[in-house]
Short mmCIF file of C-alpha atoms and ligand atoms in Angstrom, two decimals:
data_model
loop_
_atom_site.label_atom_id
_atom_site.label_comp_id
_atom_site.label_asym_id
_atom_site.label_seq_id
_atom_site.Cartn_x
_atom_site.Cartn_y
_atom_site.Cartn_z
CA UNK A 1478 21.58 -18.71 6.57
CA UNK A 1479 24.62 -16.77 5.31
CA UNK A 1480 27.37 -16.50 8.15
CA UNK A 1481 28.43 -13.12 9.40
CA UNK A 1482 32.06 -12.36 10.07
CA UNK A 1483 33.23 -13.43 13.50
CA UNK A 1484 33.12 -11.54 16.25
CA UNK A 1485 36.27 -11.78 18.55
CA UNK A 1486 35.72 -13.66 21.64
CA UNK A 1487 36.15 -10.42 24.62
CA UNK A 1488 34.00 -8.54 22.39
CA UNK A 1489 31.48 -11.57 22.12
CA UNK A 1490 31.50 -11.35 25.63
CA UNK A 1491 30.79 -7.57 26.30
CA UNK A 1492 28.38 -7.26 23.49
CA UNK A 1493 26.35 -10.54 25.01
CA UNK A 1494 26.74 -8.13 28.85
CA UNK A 1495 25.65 -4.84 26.92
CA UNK A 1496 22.59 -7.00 25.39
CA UNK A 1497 23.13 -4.82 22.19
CA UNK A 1498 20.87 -5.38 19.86
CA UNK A 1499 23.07 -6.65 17.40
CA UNK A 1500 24.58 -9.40 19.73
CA UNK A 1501 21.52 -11.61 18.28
CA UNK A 1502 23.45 -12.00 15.04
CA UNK A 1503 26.38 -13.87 16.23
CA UNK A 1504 26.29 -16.54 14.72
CA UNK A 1505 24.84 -19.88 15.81
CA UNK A 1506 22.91 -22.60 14.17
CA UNK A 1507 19.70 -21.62 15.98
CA UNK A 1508 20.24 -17.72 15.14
CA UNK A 1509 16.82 -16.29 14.41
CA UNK A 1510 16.95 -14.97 10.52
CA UNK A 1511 17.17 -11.19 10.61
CA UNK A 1512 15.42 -9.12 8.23
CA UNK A 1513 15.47 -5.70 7.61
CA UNK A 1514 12.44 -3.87 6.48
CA UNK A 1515 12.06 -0.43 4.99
CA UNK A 1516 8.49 0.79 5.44
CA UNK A 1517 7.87 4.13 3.60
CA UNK A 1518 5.49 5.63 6.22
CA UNK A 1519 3.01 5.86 8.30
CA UNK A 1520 0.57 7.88 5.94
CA UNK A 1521 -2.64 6.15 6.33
CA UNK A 1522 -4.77 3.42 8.25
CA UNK A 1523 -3.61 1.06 5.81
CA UNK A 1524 -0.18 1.85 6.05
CA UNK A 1525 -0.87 1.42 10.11
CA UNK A 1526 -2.26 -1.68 9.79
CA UNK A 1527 0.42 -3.00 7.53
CA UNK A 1528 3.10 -2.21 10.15
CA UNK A 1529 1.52 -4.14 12.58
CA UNK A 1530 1.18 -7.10 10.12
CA UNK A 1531 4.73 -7.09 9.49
CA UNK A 1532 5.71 -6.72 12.89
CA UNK A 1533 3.26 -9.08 14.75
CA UNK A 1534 4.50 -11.98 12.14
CA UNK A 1535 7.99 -11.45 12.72
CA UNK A 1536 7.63 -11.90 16.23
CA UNK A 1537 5.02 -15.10 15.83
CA UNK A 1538 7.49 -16.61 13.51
CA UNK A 1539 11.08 -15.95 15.20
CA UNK A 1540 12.17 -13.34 12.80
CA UNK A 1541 14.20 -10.90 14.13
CA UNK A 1542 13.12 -7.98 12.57
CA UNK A 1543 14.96 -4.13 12.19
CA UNK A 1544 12.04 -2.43 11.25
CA UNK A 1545 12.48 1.71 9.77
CA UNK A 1546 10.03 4.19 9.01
CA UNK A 1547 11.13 6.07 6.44
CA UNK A 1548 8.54 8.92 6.52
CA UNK A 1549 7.42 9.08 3.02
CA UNK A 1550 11.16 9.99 2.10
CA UNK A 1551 12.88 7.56 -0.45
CA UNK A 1552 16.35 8.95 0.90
CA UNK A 1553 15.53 7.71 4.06
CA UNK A 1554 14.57 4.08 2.60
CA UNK A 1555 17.96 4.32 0.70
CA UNK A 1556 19.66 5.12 3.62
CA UNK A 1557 18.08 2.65 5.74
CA UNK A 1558 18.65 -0.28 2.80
CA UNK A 1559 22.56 0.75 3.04
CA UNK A 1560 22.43 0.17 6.80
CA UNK A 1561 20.93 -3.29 6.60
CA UNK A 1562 23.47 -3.95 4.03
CA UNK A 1563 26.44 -2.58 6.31
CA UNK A 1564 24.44 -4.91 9.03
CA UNK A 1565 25.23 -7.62 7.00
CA UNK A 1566 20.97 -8.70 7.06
CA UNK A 1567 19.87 -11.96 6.27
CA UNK A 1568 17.08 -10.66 4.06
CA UNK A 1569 16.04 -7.65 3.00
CA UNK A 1570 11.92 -6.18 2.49
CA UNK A 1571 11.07 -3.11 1.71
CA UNK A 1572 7.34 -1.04 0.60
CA UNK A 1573 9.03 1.36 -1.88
CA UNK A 1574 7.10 4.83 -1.90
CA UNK A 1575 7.65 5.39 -5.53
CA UNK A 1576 8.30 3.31 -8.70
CA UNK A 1577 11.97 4.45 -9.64
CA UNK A 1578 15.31 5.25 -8.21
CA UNK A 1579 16.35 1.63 -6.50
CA UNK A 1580 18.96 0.45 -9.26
CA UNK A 1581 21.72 1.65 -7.24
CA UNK A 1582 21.03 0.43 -4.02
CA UNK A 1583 19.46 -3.00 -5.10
CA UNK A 1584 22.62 -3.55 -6.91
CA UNK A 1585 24.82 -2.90 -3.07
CA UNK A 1586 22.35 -5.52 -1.70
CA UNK A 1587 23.24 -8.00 -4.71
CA UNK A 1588 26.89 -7.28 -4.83
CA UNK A 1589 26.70 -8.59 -0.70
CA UNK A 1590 24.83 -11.35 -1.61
CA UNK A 1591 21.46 -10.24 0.61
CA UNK A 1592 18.31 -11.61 -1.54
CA UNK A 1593 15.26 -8.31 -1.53
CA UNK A 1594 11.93 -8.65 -1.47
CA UNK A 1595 9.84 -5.97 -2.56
CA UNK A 1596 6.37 -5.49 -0.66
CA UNK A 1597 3.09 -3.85 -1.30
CA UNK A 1598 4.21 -1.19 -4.29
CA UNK A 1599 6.26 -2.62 -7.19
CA UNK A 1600 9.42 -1.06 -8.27
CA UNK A 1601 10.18 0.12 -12.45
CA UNK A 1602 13.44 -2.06 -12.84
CA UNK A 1603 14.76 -3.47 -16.12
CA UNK A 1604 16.80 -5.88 -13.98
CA UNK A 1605 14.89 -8.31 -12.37
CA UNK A 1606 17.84 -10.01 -10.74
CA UNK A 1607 17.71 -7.21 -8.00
CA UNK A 1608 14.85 -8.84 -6.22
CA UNK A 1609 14.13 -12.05 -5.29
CA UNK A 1610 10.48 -12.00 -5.20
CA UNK A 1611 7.78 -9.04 -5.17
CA UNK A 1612 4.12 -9.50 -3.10
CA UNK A 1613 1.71 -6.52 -4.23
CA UNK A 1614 -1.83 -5.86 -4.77
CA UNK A 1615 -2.83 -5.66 -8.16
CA UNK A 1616 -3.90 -2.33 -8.57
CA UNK A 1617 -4.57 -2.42 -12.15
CA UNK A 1618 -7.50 -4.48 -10.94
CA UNK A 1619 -8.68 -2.09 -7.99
CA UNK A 1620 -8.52 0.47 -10.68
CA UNK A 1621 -10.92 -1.63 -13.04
CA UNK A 1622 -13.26 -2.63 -10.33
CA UNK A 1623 -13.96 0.83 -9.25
CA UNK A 1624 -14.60 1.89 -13.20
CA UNK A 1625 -16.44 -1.24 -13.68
CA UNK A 1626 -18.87 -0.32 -10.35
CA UNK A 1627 -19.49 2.83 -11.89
CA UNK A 1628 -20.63 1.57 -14.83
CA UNK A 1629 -23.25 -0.56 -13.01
CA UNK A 1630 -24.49 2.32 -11.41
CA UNK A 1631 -24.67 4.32 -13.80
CA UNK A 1632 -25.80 1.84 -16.14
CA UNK A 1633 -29.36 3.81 -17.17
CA UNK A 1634 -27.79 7.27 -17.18
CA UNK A 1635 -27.55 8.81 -20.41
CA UNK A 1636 -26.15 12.43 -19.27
CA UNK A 1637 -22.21 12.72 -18.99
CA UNK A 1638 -21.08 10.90 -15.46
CA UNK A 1639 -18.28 13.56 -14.22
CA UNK A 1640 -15.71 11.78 -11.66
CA UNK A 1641 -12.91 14.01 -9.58
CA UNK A 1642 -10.63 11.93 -8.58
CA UNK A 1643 -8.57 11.80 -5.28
CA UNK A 1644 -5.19 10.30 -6.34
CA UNK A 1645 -3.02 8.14 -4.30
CA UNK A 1646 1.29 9.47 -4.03
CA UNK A 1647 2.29 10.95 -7.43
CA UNK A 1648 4.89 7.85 -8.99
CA UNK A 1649 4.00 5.29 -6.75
CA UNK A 1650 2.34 1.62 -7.84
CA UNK A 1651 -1.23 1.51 -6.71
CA UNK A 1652 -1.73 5.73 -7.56
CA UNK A 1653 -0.20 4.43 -11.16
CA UNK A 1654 -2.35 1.34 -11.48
CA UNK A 1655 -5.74 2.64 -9.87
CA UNK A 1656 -5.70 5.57 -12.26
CA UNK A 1657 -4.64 3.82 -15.39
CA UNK A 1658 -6.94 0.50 -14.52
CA UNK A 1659 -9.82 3.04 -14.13
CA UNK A 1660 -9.33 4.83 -17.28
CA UNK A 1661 -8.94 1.55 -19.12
CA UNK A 1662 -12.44 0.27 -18.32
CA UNK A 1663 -14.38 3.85 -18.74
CA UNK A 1664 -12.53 4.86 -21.94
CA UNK A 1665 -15.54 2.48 -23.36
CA UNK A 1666 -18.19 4.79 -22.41
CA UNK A 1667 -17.89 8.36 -22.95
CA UNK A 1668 -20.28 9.99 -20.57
CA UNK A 1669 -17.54 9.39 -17.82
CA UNK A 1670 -15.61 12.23 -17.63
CA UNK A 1671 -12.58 12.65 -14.89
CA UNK A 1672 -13.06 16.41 -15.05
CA UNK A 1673 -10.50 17.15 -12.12
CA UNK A 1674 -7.67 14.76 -10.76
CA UNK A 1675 -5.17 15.75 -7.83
CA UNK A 1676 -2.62 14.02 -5.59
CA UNK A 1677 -3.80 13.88 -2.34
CA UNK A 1678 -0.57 11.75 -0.78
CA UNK A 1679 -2.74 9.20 0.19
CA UNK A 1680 -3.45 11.42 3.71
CA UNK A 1681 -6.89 12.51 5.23
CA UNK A 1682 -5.71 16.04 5.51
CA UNK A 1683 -4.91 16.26 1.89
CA UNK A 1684 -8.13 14.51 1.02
CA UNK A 1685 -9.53 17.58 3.17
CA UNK A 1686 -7.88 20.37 1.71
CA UNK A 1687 -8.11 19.40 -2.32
CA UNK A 1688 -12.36 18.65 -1.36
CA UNK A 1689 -12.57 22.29 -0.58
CA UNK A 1690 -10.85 23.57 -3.51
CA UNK A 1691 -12.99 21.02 -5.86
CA UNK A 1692 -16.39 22.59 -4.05
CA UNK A 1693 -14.64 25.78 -4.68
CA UNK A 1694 -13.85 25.10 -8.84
CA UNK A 1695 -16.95 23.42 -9.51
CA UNK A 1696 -20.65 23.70 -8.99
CA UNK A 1697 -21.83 20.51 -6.75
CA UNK A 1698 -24.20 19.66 -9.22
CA UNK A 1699 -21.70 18.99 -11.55
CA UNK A 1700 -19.80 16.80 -9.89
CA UNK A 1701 -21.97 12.73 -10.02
CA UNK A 1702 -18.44 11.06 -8.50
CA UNK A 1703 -15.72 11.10 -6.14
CA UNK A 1704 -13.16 8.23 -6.98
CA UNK A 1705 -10.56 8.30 -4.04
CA UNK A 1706 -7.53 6.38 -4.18
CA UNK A 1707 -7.80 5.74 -0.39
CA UNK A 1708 -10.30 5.15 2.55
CA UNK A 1709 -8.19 8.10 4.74
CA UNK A 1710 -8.24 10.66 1.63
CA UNK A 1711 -12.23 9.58 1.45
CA UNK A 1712 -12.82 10.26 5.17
CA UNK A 1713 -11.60 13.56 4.70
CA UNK A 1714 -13.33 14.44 1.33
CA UNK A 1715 -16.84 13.08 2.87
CA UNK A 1716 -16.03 15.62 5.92
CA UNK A 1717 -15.65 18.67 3.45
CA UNK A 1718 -18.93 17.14 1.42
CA UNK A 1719 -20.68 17.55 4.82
CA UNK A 1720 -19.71 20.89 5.87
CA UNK A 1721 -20.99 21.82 2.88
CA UNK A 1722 -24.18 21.19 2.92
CA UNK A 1723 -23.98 17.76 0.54
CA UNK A 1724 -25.04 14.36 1.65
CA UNK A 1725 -22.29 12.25 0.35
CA UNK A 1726 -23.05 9.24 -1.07
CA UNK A 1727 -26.65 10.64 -2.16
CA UNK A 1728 -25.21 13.92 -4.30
CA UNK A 1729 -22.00 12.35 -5.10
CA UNK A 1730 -21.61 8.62 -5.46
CA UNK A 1731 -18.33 7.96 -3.79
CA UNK A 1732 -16.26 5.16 -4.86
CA UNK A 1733 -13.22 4.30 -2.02
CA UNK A 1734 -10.03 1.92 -1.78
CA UNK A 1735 -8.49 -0.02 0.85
CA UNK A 1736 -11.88 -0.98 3.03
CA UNK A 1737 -10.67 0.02 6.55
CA UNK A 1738 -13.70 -0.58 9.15
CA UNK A 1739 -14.72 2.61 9.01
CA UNK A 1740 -15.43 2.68 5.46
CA UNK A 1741 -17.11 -0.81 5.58
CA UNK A 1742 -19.34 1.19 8.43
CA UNK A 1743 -19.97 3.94 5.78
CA UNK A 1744 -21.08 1.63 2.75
CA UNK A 1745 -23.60 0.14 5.00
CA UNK A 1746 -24.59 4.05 6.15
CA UNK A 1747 -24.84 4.66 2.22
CA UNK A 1748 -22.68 7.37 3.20
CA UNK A 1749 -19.58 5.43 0.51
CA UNK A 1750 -21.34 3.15 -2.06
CA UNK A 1751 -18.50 0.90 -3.05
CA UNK A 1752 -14.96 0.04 -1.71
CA UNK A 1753 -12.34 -1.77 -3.41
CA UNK A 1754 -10.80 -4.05 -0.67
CA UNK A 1755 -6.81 -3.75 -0.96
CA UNK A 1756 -5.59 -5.98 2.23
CA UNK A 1757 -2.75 -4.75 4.40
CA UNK A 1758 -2.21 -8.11 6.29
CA UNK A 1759 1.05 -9.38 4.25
CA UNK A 1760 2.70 -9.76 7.47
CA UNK A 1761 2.78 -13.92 7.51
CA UNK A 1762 3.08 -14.51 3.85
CA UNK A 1763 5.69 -11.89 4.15
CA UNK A 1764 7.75 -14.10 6.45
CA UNK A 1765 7.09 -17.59 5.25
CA UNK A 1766 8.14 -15.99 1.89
CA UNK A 1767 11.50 -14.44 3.80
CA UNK A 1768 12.28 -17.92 5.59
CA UNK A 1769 11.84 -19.85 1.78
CA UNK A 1770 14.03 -17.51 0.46
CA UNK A 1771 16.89 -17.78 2.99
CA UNK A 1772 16.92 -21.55 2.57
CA UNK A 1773 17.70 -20.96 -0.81
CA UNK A 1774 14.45 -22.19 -2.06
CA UNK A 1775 13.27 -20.40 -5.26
CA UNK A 1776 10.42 -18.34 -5.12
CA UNK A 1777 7.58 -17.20 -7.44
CA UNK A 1778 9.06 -13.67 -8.82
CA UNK A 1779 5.74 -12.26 -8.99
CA UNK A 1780 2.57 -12.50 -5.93
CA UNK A 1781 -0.77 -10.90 -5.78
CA UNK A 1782 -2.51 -10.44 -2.62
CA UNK A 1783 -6.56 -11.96 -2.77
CA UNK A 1784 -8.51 -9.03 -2.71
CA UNK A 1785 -12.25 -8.34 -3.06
CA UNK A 1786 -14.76 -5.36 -3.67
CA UNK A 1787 -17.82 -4.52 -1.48
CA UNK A 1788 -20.01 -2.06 -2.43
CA UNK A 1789 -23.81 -1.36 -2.37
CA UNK A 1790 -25.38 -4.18 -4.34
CA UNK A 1791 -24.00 -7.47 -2.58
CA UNK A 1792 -25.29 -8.53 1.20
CA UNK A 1793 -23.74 -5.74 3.35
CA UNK A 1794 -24.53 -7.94 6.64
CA UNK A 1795 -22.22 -10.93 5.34
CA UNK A 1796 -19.05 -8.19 5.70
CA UNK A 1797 -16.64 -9.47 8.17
CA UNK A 1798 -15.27 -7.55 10.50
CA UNK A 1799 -11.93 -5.65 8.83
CA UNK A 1800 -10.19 -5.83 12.00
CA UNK A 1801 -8.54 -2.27 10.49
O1 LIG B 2960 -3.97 1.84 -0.43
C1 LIG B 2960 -2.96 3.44 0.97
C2 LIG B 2960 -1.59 3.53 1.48
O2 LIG B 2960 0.43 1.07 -1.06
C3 LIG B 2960 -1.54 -0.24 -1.12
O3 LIG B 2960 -0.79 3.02 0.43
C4 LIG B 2960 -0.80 0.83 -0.44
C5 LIG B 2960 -1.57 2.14 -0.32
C6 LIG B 2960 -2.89 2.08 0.39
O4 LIG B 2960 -1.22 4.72 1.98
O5 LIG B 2960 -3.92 3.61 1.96
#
């Protein structure tokens, strides 16, 4: 573990009285590592879920975590990267809300000598130096495995297949890679249409609102799929559906990501007909990784997180519970 400057000896002493916070980081062989982690929000079950991860492994594993939400802002993450840099961190992790903009800041954590990690969403770097490892999802693949469900389904239809699509945060890694993994696997068939895309934040409330203006723009019948980015954007899409008369799941197929509980309990209702598991529990592999990497070890630049997909032709009853 890198050593922090020294404090003086009085102010060892009323630091260690005031049980500041930052007392922990004076430095001893059996100081905890301390990581800082930038989480972009709090936007979704998902994102809940992941917080928890992140935390609850810290604590099982002796990390000392400084944990900020930065509210789906990326001047907040900046700001809250410089701090952990003017903290003098041992590590650095951060879920970066969109692709681009973390040259700059990356490059103040390098220049200190604190090793990154980036978690959950990728970053759009030509400098891979700036981070020592990255753990995502692979949403390239979510975005194929929803396309290649709908092509199962609709395997016998020969009429045009027309999909509105519930987009994940404009710029950011999994709205990129489940819409252009998607695309890939349906630009094959032509009868799939997306006839109406819209970013929806990843938030139930957005899901909501853009639901009502799609059963405003187009006649039900026209629509055969919803393909939602996320389970909270679904929940509030299957609300609108039901206010409105339509039995989702029945009069539009509805294709989900992230399978929270309550979308698990939906498939099995019929009510959502496939989800695209995308797992929030990094928290562990996000530490052991952290621990390797402040040893000095040398880590794999690039991890996936195991993910599956559940949907209405496998053995509903053999679905564990999500736990989320
Ligand atoms: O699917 C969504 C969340 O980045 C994988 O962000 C994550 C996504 C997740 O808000 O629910």
């Amino acid at each position: 573990m890198k050593r922090r400057a020294p404090f003086s000896a009085i102010l060892f002493i009323l630091l260690t009285v005031s049980a500041c916070d930052r007392v922990r980081n004076v430095t001893s062989v059996q100081d905890p590592i301390v990581l800082g982690y930038s989480q972009l929000g709090d936007e979704s079950s998902w994102r809940t879920q992941n917080s928890f991860s992140i935390k609850a492994a810290a604590k099982r594993t002796g990390i000392k975590i400084m944990f900020e939400d930065a509210m789906q802002d990326p001047a907040n993450q900046i700001k809250a990267l410089r701090s952990f840099i003017a903290y003098k961190v041992d590590i650095i992790a951060f879920s970066p809300l969109v692709e681009t903009g973390w040259d700059t800041v990356l490059g103040e954590a390098k220049a200190a000598g604190i090793p990154v990690m980036i978690v959950d969403r990728m970053i759009d770097t030509d400098d891979e130096s700036l981070y020592a490892t990255a753990l995502c999802s692979d949403f390239d693949l979510e975005g194929r495995k929803a396309g290649e469900f709908l092509i199962r389904k609709f395997k016998d239809r020969a009429a045009p297949v027309n999909i509105v699509e519930l987009a994940g945060t404009a710029y950011s890694t999994p709205a990129i890679g489940r819409s252009e993994g998607f695309r890939k696997v349906l630009e094959q068939y032509p009868k799939f249409k997306v006839v109406y895309s819209e970013d929806g934040d990843f938030m139930q409330s957005k899901g909501r609102e853009i639901m009502r203006q799609v059963l405003k723009r187009f006649n039900p019948k026209d629509i055969n799929v919803l393909y939602s980015h996320n389970d909270d954007m679904t929940f509030g899409a299957i609300e609108v559906m039901s206010e409105a008369g339509l039995v989702p799941g029945k009069d539009i197929a509805i294709v989900s990501v992230d399978a929270t509980q309550r979308s698990i309990d939906y498939l099995k209702a019929g009510t959502i007909n496939c989800v695209i598991e995308c797992n929030p529990n990094s928290g562990q592999q996000v530490m052991e990784l952290a621990k390797r990497i402040v040893a000095g070890e040398k880590v794999e630049k690039r991890l996936y997180v195991q993910e599956t997909t559940f949907d209405e032709f496998g053995d509903l009853d053999s679905i564990p519970a999500r736990g989320y």
